[in-house]
PDB file of C-alpha atoms in Angstrom:
ATOM      1  CA  MET A   1     318.673  75.003  53.248  1.00  0.00           C
ATOM      2  CA  ALA A   2     318.200  71.226  54.078  1.00  0.00           C
ATOM      3  CA  ILE A   3     319.605  70.322  50.443  1.00  0.00           C
ATOM      4  CA  ALA A   4     322.486  72.515  50.413  1.00  0.00           C
ATOM      5  CA  LYS A   5     323.371  70.515  53.967  1.00  0.00           C
ATOM      6  CA  ALA A   6     322.572  67.234  52.509  1.00  0.00           C
ATOM      7  CA  ALA A   7     324.748  67.704  49.447  1.00  0.00           C
ATOM      8  CA  ALA A   8     327.674  69.542  51.603  1.00  0.00           C
ATOM      9  CA  ALA A   9     327.685  66.400  53.836  1.00  0.00           C
ATOM     10  CA  GLU A  10     327.659  64.056  50.821  1.00  0.00           C
ATOM     11  CA  LYS A  11     330.469  66.032  49.310  1.00  0.00           C
ATOM     12  CA  ARG A  12     332.025  65.962  53.063  1.00  0.00           C
ATOM     13  CA  VAL A  13     332.641  69.431  52.846  1.00  0.00           C
ATOM     14  CA  PRO A  14     331.563  72.305  55.316  1.00  0.00           C
ATOM     15  CA  LEU A  15     328.551  73.878  54.432  1.00  0.00           C
ATOM     16  CA  TYR A  16     329.913  77.307  53.352  1.00  0.00           C
ATOM     17  CA  ALA A  17     332.619  75.508  51.254  1.00  0.00           C
ATOM     18  CA  HIS A  18     329.736  73.715  49.442  1.00  0.00           C
ATOM     19  CA  ILE A  19     327.565  77.240  49.011  1.00  0.00           C
ATOM     20  CA  SER A  20     330.882  78.823  48.012  1.00  0.00           C
ATOM     21  CA  ASP A  21     331.325  76.409  45.412  1.00  0.00           C
ATOM     22  CA  LEU A  22     328.089  76.638  44.023  1.00  0.00           C
ATOM     23  CA  ALA A  23     328.446  81.030  43.937  1.00  0.00           C
ATOM     24  CA  GLY A  24     332.374  79.958  42.109  1.00  0.00           C
ATOM     25  CA  THR A  25     333.872  81.829  45.240  1.00  0.00           C
ATOM     26  CA  LYS A  26     337.745  82.021  44.546  1.00  0.00           C
ATOM     27  CA  LYS A  27     339.408  79.665  46.864  1.00  0.00           C
ATOM     28  CA  PRO A  28     341.350  79.937  49.462  1.00  0.00           C
ATOM     29  CA  TYR A  29     338.648  81.447  51.928  1.00  0.00           C
ATOM     30  CA  VAL A  30     339.109  84.304  53.385  1.00  0.00           C
ATOM     31  CA  LEU A  31     337.318  86.041  56.080  1.00  0.00           C
ATOM     32  CA  PRO A  32     337.065  90.178  56.739  1.00  0.00           C
ATOM     33  CA  VAL A  33     339.929  92.336  58.589  1.00  0.00           C
ATOM     34  CA  PRO A  34     337.859  92.644  62.090  1.00  0.00           C
ATOM     35  CA  PHE A  35     337.536  96.280  63.138  1.00  0.00           C
ATOM     36  CA  MET A  36     337.665  96.011  66.778  1.00  0.00           C
ATOM     37  CA  ASN A  37     335.893  99.010  68.655  1.00  0.00           C
ATOM     38  CA  VAL A  38     338.906 100.097  71.466  1.00  0.00           C
ATOM     39  CA  LEU A  39     337.887 103.191  72.504  1.00  0.00           C
ATOM     40  CA  ASN A  40     334.433 105.113  73.120  1.00  0.00           C
ATOM     41  CA  GLY A  41     332.895 108.374  73.455  1.00  0.00           C
ATOM     42  CA  GLY A  42     330.179 110.080  72.124  1.00  0.00           C
ATOM     43  CA  SER A  43     326.815 109.026  73.415  1.00  0.00           C
ATOM     44  CA  HIS A  44     328.256 105.543  74.323  1.00  0.00           C
ATOM     45  CA  ALA A  45     330.927 106.751  77.162  1.00  0.00           C
ATOM     46  CA  GLY A  46     331.203 110.118  80.026  1.00  0.00           C
ATOM     47  CA  GLY A  47     333.801 112.651  79.699  1.00  0.00           C
ATOM     48  CA  ARG A  48     333.407 115.562  76.778  1.00  0.00           C
ATOM     49  CA  LEU A  49     335.252 113.158  73.857  1.00  0.00           C
ATOM     50  CA  ALA A  50     332.263 113.988  70.570  1.00  0.00           C
ATOM     51  CA  PHE A  51     333.560 111.289  68.648  1.00  0.00           C
ATOM     52  CA  GLN A  52     331.734 108.312  69.285  1.00  0.00           C
ATOM     53  CA  GLU A  53     333.839 105.128  68.354  1.00  0.00           C
ATOM     54  CA  PHE A  54     337.616 104.373  67.151  1.00  0.00           C
ATOM     55  CA  MET A  55     338.462 101.290  65.811  1.00  0.00           C
ATOM     56  CA  ILE A  56     341.581  99.481  64.862  1.00  0.00           C
ATOM     57  CA  VAL A  57     342.029  97.706  61.917  1.00  0.00           C
ATOM     58  CA  PRO A  58     344.450  94.596  61.575  1.00  0.00           C
ATOM     59  CA  SER A  59     344.871  95.477  57.670  1.00  0.00           C
ATOM     60  CA  ASP A  60     348.048  93.485  57.315  1.00  0.00           C
ATOM     61  CA  ALA A  61     347.188  90.506  59.346  1.00  0.00           C
ATOM     62  CA  PRO A  62     347.944  87.075  57.212  1.00  0.00           C
ATOM     63  CA  THR A  63     344.694  85.942  58.818  1.00  0.00           C
ATOM     64  CA  PHE A  64     341.395  86.739  60.554  1.00  0.00           C
ATOM     65  CA  THR A  65     343.173  85.113  63.985  1.00  0.00           C
ATOM     66  CA  GLU A  66     346.318  86.898  63.530  1.00  0.00           C
ATOM     67  CA  GLY A  67     343.938  90.179  63.388  1.00  0.00           C
ATOM     68  CA  MET A  68     342.546  89.184  66.494  1.00  0.00           C
ATOM     69  CA  ARG A  69     345.315  88.465  68.486  1.00  0.00           C
ATOM     70  CA  GLN A  70     346.535  91.770  67.257  1.00  0.00           C
ATOM     71  CA  GLY A  71     344.078  93.552  68.109  1.00  0.00           C
ATOM     72  CA  ALA A  72     343.977  91.753  71.765  1.00  0.00           C
ATOM     73  CA  GLU A  73     347.829  92.701  72.445  1.00  0.00           C
ATOM     74  CA  VAL A  74     346.951  96.729  71.248  1.00  0.00           C
ATOM     75  CA  TYR A  75     343.435  96.729  73.223  1.00  0.00           C
ATOM     76  CA  ALA A  76     345.801  95.283  76.442  1.00  0.00           C
ATOM     77  CA  LYS A  77     348.077  98.077  76.008  1.00  0.00           C
ATOM     78  CA  LEU A  78     345.733 100.554  75.016  1.00  0.00           C
ATOM     79  CA  LYS A  79     344.041  99.914  78.567  1.00  0.00           C
ATOM     80  CA  ALA A  80     346.914 100.017  80.501  1.00  0.00           C
ATOM     81  CA  LEU A  81     348.244 103.387  79.104  1.00  0.00           C
ATOM     82  CA  ALA A  82     344.547 105.225  79.648  1.00  0.00           C
ATOM     83  CA  LYS A  83     344.664 103.684  83.373  1.00  0.00           C
ATOM     84  CA  LYS A  84     348.247 104.954  83.761  1.00  0.00           C
ATOM     85  CA  LYS A  85     347.124 108.674  82.281  1.00  0.00           C
ATOM     86  CA  TYR A  86     343.529 109.040  83.232  1.00  0.00           C
ATOM     87  CA  GLY A  87     343.039 106.775  86.230  1.00  0.00           C
ATOM     88  CA  GLN A  88     342.568 103.383  87.245  1.00  0.00           C
ATOM     89  CA  SER A  89     338.725 104.383  86.026  1.00  0.00           C
ATOM     90  CA  ALA A  90     339.342 104.865  82.159  1.00  0.00           C
ATOM     91  CA  GLY A  91     340.228 101.261  82.147  1.00  0.00           C
ATOM     92  CA  ASN A  92     336.034 100.859  82.307  1.00  0.00           C
ATOM     93  CA  VAL A  93     334.218 100.513  78.998  1.00  0.00           C
ATOM     94  CA  GLY A  94     331.892 102.380  77.303  1.00  0.00           C
ATOM     95  CA  ASP A  95     328.329 100.887  75.637  1.00  0.00           C
ATOM     96  CA  GLU A  96     330.554  99.491  73.061  1.00  0.00           C
ATOM     97  CA  GLY A  97     333.618  97.882  74.760  1.00  0.00           C
ATOM     98  CA  GLY A  98     335.927 100.527  74.005  1.00  0.00           C
ATOM     99  CA  VAL A  99     337.820 101.740  76.815  1.00  0.00           C
ATOM    100  CA  ALA A 100     336.235 105.555  78.107  1.00  0.00           C
ATOM    101  CA  PRO A 101     338.619 107.684  79.443  1.00  0.00           C
ATOM    102  CA  ASP A 102     337.986 111.441  80.011  1.00  0.00           C
ATOM    103  CA  ILE A 103     339.363 112.435  77.021  1.00  0.00           C
ATOM    104  CA  GLN A 104     338.704 115.838  75.659  1.00  0.00           C
ATOM    105  CA  THR A 105     339.311 115.609  71.912  1.00  0.00           C
ATOM    106  CA  ALA A 106     339.877 113.215  68.763  1.00  0.00           C
ATOM    107  CA  ASP A 107     343.400 113.747  68.470  1.00  0.00           C
ATOM    108  CA  GLU A 108     343.955 113.069  72.155  1.00  0.00           C
ATOM    109  CA  ALA A 109     342.097 109.916  71.425  1.00  0.00           C
ATOM    110  CA  LEU A 110     344.394 109.255  68.189  1.00  0.00           C
ATOM    111  CA  GLY A 111     347.637 109.449  70.061  1.00  0.00           C
ATOM    112  CA  LEU A 112     346.608 107.368  72.531  1.00  0.00           C
ATOM    113  CA  ILE A 113     345.675 104.710  70.078  1.00  0.00           C
ATOM    114  CA  THR A 114     348.259 105.001  68.134  1.00  0.00           C
ATOM    115  CA  GLU A 115     350.722 105.101  71.478  1.00  0.00           C
ATOM    116  CA  ALA A 116     349.132 102.001  72.431  1.00  0.00           C
ATOM    117  CA  ILE A 117     350.146 100.324  68.946  1.00  0.00           C
ATOM    118  CA  GLU A 118     353.751 101.609  68.974  1.00  0.00           C
ATOM    119  CA  GLN A 119     354.074  99.943  72.119  1.00  0.00           C
ATOM    120  CA  ALA A 120     352.259  96.385  70.987  1.00  0.00           C
ATOM    121  CA  GLY A 121     355.107  96.661  67.816  1.00  0.00           C
ATOM    122  CA  TYR A 122     352.399  97.111  64.797  1.00  0.00           C
ATOM    123  CA  THR A 123     353.241 100.313  63.679  1.00  0.00           C
ATOM    124  CA  GLY A 124     352.424 100.306  59.976  1.00  0.00           C
ATOM    125  CA  LYS A 125     350.501  97.261  60.430  1.00  0.00           C
ATOM    126  CA  ILE A 126     347.555  98.282  62.273  1.00  0.00           C
ATOM    127  CA  LYS A 127     345.436 101.252  61.175  1.00  0.00           C
ATOM    128  CA  ILE A 128     342.552 102.934  63.011  1.00  0.00           C
ATOM    129  CA  ALA A 129     338.837 103.657  61.846  1.00  0.00           C
ATOM    130  CA  MET A 130     336.275 106.093  63.328  1.00  0.00           C
ATOM    131  CA  ASP A 131     332.578 105.790  63.855  1.00  0.00           C
ATOM    132  CA  VAL A 132     331.996 110.042  64.406  1.00  0.00           C
ATOM    133  CA  ALA A 133     328.593 109.187  64.729  1.00  0.00           C
ATOM    134  CA  SER A 134     328.017 113.034  64.013  1.00  0.00           C
ATOM    135  CA  SER A 135     324.311 113.117  63.492  1.00  0.00           C
ATOM    136  CA  GLU A 136     324.520 112.614  67.384  1.00  0.00           C
ATOM    137  CA  PHE A 137     326.075 115.995  67.306  1.00  0.00           C
ATOM    138  CA  TYR A 138     324.544 118.262  65.190  1.00  0.00           C
ATOM    139  CA  LYS A 139     322.558 120.966  65.780  1.00  0.00           C
ATOM    140  CA  THR A 140     319.688 121.731  62.715  1.00  0.00           C
ATOM    141  CA  GLU A 141     318.776 125.128  63.463  1.00  0.00           C
ATOM    142  CA  GLU A 142     322.139 126.647  63.724  1.00  0.00           C
ATOM    143  CA  LYS A 143     323.237 123.840  61.104  1.00  0.00           C
ATOM    144  CA  LYS A 144     326.406 123.377  63.050  1.00  0.00           C
ATOM    145  CA  TYR A 145     328.176 120.415  65.035  1.00  0.00           C
ATOM    146  CA  ASP A 146     328.764 120.877  68.214  1.00  0.00           C
ATOM    147  CA  LEU A 147     331.767 119.737  69.825  1.00  0.00           C
ATOM    148  CA  ASP A 148     331.259 120.172  73.325  1.00  0.00           C
ATOM    149  CA  PHE A 149     327.653 118.408  73.655  1.00  0.00           C
ATOM    150  CA  LYS A 150     328.096 116.662  76.253  1.00  0.00           C
ATOM    151  CA  ASN A 151     328.556 119.906  78.363  1.00  0.00           C
ATOM    152  CA  PRO A 152     325.633 121.116  80.118  1.00  0.00           C
ATOM    153  CA  ASN A 153     326.904 124.706  79.230  1.00  0.00           C
ATOM    154  CA  SER A 154     327.976 123.861  75.825  1.00  0.00           C
ATOM    155  CA  ASP A 155     330.613 126.560  74.718  1.00  0.00           C
ATOM    156  CA  LYS A 156     329.796 127.919  71.224  1.00  0.00           C
ATOM    157  CA  SER A 157     333.364 128.472  69.993  1.00  0.00           C
ATOM    158  CA  GLN A 158     333.191 124.957  69.867  1.00  0.00           C
ATOM    159  CA  TRP A 159     330.659 124.458  67.350  1.00  0.00           C
ATOM    160  CA  VAL A 160     331.600 124.014  63.539  1.00  0.00           C
ATOM    161  CA  THR A 161     330.497 123.979  60.114  1.00  0.00           C
ATOM    162  CA  TYR A 162     330.357 120.774  58.367  1.00  0.00           C
ATOM    163  CA  GLU A 163     333.299 122.294  56.147  1.00  0.00           C
ATOM    164  CA  GLN A 164     334.947 122.712  59.169  1.00  0.00           C
ATOM    165  CA  LEU A 165     334.372 119.097  60.573  1.00  0.00           C
ATOM    166  CA  ALA A 166     335.870 117.761  56.813  1.00  0.00           C
ATOM    167  CA  GLN A 167     339.072 119.907  57.628  1.00  0.00           C
ATOM    168  CA  GLN A 168     339.562 118.267  61.121  1.00  0.00           C
ATOM    169  CA  TYR A 169     338.668 114.737  59.434  1.00  0.00           C
ATOM    170  CA  LYS A 170     341.384 115.810  56.826  1.00  0.00           C
ATOM    171  CA  ASP A 171     343.752 116.803  59.284  1.00  0.00           C
ATOM    172  CA  LEU A 172     343.341 113.935  61.561  1.00  0.00           C
ATOM    173  CA  ALA A 173     343.867 111.634  58.500  1.00  0.00           C
ATOM    174  CA  SER A 174     347.014 113.465  57.904  1.00  0.00           C
ATOM    175  CA  LYS A 175     348.504 112.678  60.998  1.00  0.00           C
ATOM    176  CA  TYR A 176     347.421 109.532  62.187  1.00  0.00           C
ATOM    177  CA  PRO A 177     347.206 105.614  60.353  1.00  0.00           C
ATOM    178  CA  ILE A 178     343.260 106.311  59.232  1.00  0.00           C
ATOM    179  CA  CYS A 179     341.624 104.031  57.187  1.00  0.00           C
ATOM    180  CA  GLY A 180     337.985 104.859  57.678  1.00  0.00           C
TER     181      GLY A 180
END
């Protein structure tokens, strides 16, 4: 590392640029697209929402900085919408930093996020990604996913097979701008 730092200093370039030259990386240097966790459910938040993380992805932003700006704008709109629809406490954040309103379903969560994207003026420019964390609500013995696992008296009609859960993913992806 010391040799790489010395070589970068000699060339008067940042260390990452020197390492990039050694690796033969193409220029310009491009940072990855940020995925921003904006709404929490699952084990990371209160309420009944089974799916754990909902993220926005400014995939059309020309730079990382612009993507962060767009994400911050959408997050501010989302927080305001959540408070308006679910009350002041909906602006509280979950363990992962996203808002955690008392949302019941993934469809409801995605609708709220989509509305925030629209209000911020980024329809078609910002996508949505999810980390469902389905292992958190998988019932091993029953071989089913308990979408009502946060309810102490879980409603067995909310327990689904992997085929049903996969179909739910497909249905959501056809309705919302989901990219992952």
